JSON list of C-alpha atoms in Angstrom, two decimals:
[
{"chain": "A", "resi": 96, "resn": "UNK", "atom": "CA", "xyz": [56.49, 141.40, 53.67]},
{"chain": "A", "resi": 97, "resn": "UNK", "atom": "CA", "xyz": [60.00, 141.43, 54.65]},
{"chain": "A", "resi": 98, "resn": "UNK", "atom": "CA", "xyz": [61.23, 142.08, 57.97]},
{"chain": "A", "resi": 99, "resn": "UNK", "atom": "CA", "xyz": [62.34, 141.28, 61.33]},
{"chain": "A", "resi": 100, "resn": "UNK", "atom": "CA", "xyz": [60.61, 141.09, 64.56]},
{"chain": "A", "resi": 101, "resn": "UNK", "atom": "CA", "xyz": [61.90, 140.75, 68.59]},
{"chain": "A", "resi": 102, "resn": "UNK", "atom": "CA", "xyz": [60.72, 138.62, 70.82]},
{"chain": "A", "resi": 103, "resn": "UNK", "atom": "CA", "xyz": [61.31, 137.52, 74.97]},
{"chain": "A", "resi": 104, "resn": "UNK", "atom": "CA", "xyz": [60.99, 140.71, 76.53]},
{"chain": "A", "resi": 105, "resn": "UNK", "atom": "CA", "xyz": [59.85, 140.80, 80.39]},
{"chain": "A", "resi": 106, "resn": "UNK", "atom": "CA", "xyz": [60.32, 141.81, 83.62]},
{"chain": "A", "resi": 107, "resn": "UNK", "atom": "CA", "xyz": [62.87, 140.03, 85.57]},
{"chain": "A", "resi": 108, "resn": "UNK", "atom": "CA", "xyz": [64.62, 140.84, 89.08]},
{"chain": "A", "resi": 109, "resn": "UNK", "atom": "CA", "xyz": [68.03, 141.58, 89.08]},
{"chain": "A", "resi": 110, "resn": "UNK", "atom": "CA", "xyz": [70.61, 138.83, 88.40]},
{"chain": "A", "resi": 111, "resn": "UNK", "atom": "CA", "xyz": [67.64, 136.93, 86.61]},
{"chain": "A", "resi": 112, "resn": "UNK", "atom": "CA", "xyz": [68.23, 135.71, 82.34]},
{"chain": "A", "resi": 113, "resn": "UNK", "atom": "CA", "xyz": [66.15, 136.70, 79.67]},
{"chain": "A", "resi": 114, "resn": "UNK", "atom": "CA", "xyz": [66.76, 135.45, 76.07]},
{"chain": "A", "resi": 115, "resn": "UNK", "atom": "CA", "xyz": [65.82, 137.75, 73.10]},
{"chain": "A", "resi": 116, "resn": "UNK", "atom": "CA", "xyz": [64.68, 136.40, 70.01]},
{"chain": "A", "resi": 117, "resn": "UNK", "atom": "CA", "xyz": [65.01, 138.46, 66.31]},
{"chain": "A", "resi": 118, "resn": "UNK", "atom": "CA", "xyz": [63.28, 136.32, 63.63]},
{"chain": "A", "resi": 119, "resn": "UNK", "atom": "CA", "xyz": [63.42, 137.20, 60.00]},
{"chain": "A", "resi": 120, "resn": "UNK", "atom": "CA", "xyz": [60.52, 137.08, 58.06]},
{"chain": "A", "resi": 121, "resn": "UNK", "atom": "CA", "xyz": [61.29, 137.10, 53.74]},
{"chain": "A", "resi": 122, "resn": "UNK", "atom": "CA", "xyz": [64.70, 136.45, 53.77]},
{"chain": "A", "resi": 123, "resn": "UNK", "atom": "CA", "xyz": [67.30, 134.54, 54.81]},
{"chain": "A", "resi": 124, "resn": "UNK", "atom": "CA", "xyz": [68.73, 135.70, 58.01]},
{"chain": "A", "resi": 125, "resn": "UNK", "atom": "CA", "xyz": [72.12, 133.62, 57.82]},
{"chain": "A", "resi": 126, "resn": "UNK", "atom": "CA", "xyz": [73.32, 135.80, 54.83]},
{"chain": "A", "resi": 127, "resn": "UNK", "atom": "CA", "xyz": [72.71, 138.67, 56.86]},
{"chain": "A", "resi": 128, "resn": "UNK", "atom": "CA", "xyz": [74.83, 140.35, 59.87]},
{"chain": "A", "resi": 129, "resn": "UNK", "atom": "CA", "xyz": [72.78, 140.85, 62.69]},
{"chain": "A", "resi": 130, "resn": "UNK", "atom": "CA", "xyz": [72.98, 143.54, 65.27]},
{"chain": "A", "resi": 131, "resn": "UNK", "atom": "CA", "xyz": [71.22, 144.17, 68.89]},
{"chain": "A", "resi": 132, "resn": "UNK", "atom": "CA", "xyz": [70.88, 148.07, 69.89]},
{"chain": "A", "resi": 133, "resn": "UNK", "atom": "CA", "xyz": [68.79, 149.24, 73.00]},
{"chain": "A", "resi": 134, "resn": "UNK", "atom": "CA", "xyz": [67.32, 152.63, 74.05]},
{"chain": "A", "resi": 135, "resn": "UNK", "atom": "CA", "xyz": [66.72, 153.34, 77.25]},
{"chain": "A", "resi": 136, "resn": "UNK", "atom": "CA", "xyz": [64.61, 156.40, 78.32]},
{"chain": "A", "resi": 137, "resn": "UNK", "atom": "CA", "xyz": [66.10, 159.74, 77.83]},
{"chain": "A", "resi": 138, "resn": "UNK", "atom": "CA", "xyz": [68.80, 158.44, 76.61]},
{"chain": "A", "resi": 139, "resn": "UNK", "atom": "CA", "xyz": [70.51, 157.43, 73.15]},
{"chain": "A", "resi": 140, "resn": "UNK", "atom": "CA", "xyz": [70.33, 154.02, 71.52]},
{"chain": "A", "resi": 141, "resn": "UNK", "atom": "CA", "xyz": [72.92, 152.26, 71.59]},
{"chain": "A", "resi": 142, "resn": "UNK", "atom": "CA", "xyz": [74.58, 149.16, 69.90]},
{"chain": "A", "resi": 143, "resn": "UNK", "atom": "CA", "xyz": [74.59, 145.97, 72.57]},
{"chain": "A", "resi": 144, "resn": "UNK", "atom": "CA", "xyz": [75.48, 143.50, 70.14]},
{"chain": "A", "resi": 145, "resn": "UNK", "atom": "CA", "xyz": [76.65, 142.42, 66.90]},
{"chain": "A", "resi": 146, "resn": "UNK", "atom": "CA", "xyz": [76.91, 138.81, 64.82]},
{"chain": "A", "resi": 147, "resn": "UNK", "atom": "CA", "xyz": [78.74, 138.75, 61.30]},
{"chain": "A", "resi": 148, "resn": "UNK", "atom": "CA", "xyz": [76.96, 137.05, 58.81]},
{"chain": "A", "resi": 149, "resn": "UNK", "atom": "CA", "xyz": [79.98, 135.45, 56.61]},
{"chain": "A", "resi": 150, "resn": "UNK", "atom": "CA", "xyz": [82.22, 134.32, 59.32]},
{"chain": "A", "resi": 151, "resn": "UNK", "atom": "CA", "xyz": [80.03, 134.71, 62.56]},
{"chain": "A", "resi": 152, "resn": "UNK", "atom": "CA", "xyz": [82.08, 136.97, 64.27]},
{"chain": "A", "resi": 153, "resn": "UNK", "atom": "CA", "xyz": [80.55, 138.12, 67.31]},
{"chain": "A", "resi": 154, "resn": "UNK", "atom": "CA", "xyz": [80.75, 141.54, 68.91]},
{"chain": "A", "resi": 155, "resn": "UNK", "atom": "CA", "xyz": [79.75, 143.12, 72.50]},
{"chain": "A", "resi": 156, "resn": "UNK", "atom": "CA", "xyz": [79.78, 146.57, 73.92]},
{"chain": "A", "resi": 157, "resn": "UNK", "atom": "CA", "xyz": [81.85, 146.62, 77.12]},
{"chain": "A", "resi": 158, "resn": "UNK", "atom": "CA", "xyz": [79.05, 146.63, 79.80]},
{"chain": "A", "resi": 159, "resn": "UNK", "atom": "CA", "xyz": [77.58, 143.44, 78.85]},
{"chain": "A", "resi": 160, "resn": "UNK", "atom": "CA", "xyz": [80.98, 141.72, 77.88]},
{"chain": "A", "resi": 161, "resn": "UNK", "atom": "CA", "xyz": [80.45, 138.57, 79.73]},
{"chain": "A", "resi": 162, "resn": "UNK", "atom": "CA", "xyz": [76.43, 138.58, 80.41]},
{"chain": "A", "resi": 163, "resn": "UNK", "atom": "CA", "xyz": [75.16, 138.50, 77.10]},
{"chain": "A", "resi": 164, "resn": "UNK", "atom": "CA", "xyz": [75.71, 135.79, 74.39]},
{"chain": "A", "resi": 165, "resn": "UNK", "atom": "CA", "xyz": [74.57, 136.18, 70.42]},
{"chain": "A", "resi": 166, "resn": "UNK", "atom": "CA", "xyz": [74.27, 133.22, 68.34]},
{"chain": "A", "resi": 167, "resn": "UNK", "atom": "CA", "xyz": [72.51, 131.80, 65.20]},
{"chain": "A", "resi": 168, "resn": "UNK", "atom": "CA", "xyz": [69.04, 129.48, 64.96]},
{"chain": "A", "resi": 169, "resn": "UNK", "atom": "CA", "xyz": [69.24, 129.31, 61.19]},
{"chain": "A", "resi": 170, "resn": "UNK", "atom": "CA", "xyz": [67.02, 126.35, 61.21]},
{"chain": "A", "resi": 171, "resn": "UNK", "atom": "CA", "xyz": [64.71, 129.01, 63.11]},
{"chain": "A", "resi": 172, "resn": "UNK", "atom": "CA", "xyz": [65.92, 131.58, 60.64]},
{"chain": "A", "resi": 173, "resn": "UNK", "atom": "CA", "xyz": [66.58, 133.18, 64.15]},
{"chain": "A", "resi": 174, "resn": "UNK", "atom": "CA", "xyz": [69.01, 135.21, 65.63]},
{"chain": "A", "resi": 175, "resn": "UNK", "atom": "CA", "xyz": [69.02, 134.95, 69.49]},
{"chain": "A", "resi": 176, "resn": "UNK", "atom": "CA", "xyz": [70.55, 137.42, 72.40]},
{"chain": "A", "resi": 177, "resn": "UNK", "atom": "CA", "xyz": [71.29, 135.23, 75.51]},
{"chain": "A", "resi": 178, "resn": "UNK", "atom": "CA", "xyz": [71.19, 137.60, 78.54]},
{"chain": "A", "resi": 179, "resn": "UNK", "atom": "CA", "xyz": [72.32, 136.59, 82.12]},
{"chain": "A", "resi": 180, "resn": "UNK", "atom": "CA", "xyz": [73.05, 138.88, 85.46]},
{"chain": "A", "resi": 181, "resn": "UNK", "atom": "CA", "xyz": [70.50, 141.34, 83.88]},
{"chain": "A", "resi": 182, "resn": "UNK", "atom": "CA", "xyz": [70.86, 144.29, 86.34]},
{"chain": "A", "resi": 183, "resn": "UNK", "atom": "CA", "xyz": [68.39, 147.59, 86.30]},
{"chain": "A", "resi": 184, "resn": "UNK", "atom": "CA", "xyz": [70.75, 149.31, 83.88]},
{"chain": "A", "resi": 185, "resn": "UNK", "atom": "CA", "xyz": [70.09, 146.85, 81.35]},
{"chain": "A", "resi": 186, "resn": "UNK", "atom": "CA", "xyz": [66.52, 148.27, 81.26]},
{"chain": "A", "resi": 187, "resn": "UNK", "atom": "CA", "xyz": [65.46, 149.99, 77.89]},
{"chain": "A", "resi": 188, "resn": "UNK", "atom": "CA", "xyz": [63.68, 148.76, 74.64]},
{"chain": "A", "resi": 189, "resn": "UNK", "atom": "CA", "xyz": [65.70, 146.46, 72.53]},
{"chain": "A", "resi": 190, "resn": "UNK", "atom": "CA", "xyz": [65.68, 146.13, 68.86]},
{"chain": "A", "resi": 191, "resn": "UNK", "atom": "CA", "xyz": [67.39, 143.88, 66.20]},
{"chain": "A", "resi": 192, "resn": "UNK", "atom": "CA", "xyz": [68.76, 145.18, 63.24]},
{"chain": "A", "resi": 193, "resn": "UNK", "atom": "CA", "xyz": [69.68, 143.03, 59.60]},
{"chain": "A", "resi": 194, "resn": "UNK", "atom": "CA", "xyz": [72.10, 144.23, 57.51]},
{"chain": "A", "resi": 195, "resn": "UNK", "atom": "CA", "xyz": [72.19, 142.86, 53.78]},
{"chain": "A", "resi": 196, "resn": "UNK", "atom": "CA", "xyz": [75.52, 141.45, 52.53]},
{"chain": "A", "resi": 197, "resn": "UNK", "atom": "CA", "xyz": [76.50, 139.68, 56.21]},
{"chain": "A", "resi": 198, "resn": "UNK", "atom": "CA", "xyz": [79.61, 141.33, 56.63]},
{"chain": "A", "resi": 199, "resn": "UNK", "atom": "CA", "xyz": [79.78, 143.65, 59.92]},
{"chain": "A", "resi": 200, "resn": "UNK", "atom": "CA", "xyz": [82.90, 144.63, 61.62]},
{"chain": "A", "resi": 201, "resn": "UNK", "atom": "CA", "xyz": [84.31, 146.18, 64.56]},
{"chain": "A", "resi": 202, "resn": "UNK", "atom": "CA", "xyz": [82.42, 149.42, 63.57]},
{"chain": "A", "resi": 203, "resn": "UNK", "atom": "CA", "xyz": [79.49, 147.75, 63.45]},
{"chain": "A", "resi": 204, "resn": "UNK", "atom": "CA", "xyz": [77.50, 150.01, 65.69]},
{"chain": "A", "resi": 205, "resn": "UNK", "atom": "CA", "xyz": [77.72, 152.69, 63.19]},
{"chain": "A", "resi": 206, "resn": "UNK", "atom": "CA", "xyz": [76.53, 150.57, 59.90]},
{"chain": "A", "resi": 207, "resn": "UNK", "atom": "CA", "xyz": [73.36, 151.79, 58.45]},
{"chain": "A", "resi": 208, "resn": "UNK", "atom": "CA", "xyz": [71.39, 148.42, 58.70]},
{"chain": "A", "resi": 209, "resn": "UNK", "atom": "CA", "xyz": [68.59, 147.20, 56.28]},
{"chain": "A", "resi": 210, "resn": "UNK", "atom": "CA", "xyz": [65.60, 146.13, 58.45]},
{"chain": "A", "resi": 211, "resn": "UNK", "atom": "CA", "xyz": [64.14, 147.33, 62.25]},
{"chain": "A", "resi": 212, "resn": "UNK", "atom": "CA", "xyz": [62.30, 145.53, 64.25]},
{"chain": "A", "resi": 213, "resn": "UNK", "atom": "CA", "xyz": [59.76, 147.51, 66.77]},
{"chain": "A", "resi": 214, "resn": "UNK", "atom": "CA", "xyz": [61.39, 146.66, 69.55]},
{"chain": "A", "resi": 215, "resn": "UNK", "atom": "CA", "xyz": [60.63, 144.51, 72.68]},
{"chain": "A", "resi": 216, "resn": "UNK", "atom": "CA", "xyz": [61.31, 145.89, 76.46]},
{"chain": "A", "resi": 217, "resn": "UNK", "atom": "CA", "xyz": [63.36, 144.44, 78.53]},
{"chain": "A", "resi": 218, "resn": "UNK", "atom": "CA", "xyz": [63.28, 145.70, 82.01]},
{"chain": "A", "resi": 219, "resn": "UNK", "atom": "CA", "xyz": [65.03, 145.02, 85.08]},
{"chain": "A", "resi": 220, "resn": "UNK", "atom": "CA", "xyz": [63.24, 145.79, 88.90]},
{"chain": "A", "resi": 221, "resn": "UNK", "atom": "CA", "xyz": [63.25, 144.03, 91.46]}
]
């Protein structure tokens, strides 16, 4: 069956790491681009995080500019989210997203992606 699926959600005090795992399960990943989006309660999801898939561009939103690193495992056929100063408005559920043909640009948040994961939460107390 193909999808994707997160992984390394937790509870960690502020200024603690977490590192978010989106493994792909049926196809390649590496052809694909790759993009992290959270939802936090009561409010809208938003896009956290995006990785082209032909020249590995990377992309951030502005608040975790900085924190946050994306990269490739393609031996893993992974794509991981590095996350560092987590702070309590980093809480929400975050999901990965796979988008078929690799290419994802500086609109990326607003691409109609192939495959969801469920989600994994991610939450910040301390």
């Amino acid at each position: 069956q193909v999808h994707v699926a997160e992984s390394g959600g937790g509870l960690v005090q502020p200024g603690g790491s977490l590192r978010l795992s989106c493994a792909a399960f049926g196809f390649d990943m590496d052809s694909y681009g790759v993009a992290w989006f959270r939802q936090a309660p009561g409010k809208e999801r938003e896009g956290v995080s995006a990785i082209s898939g032909d020249d590995g561009r990377t992309y951030y939103e502005d608040s975790v500019k900085g924190r946050f690193t994306i990269s490739r495992d393609n031996a893993k056929n992974m794509v991981l989210l590095q996350m560092n100063s987590l702070q309590p408005e980093d809480t929400a559920v975050y999901y990965c997203a796979a988008l078929y043909g690799g290419y994802v640009g500086p609109n990326w948040a607003q691409y109609e992606y192939d495959y969801w994961g469920q989600g994994t939460q991610v939450s910040v107390s301390s």
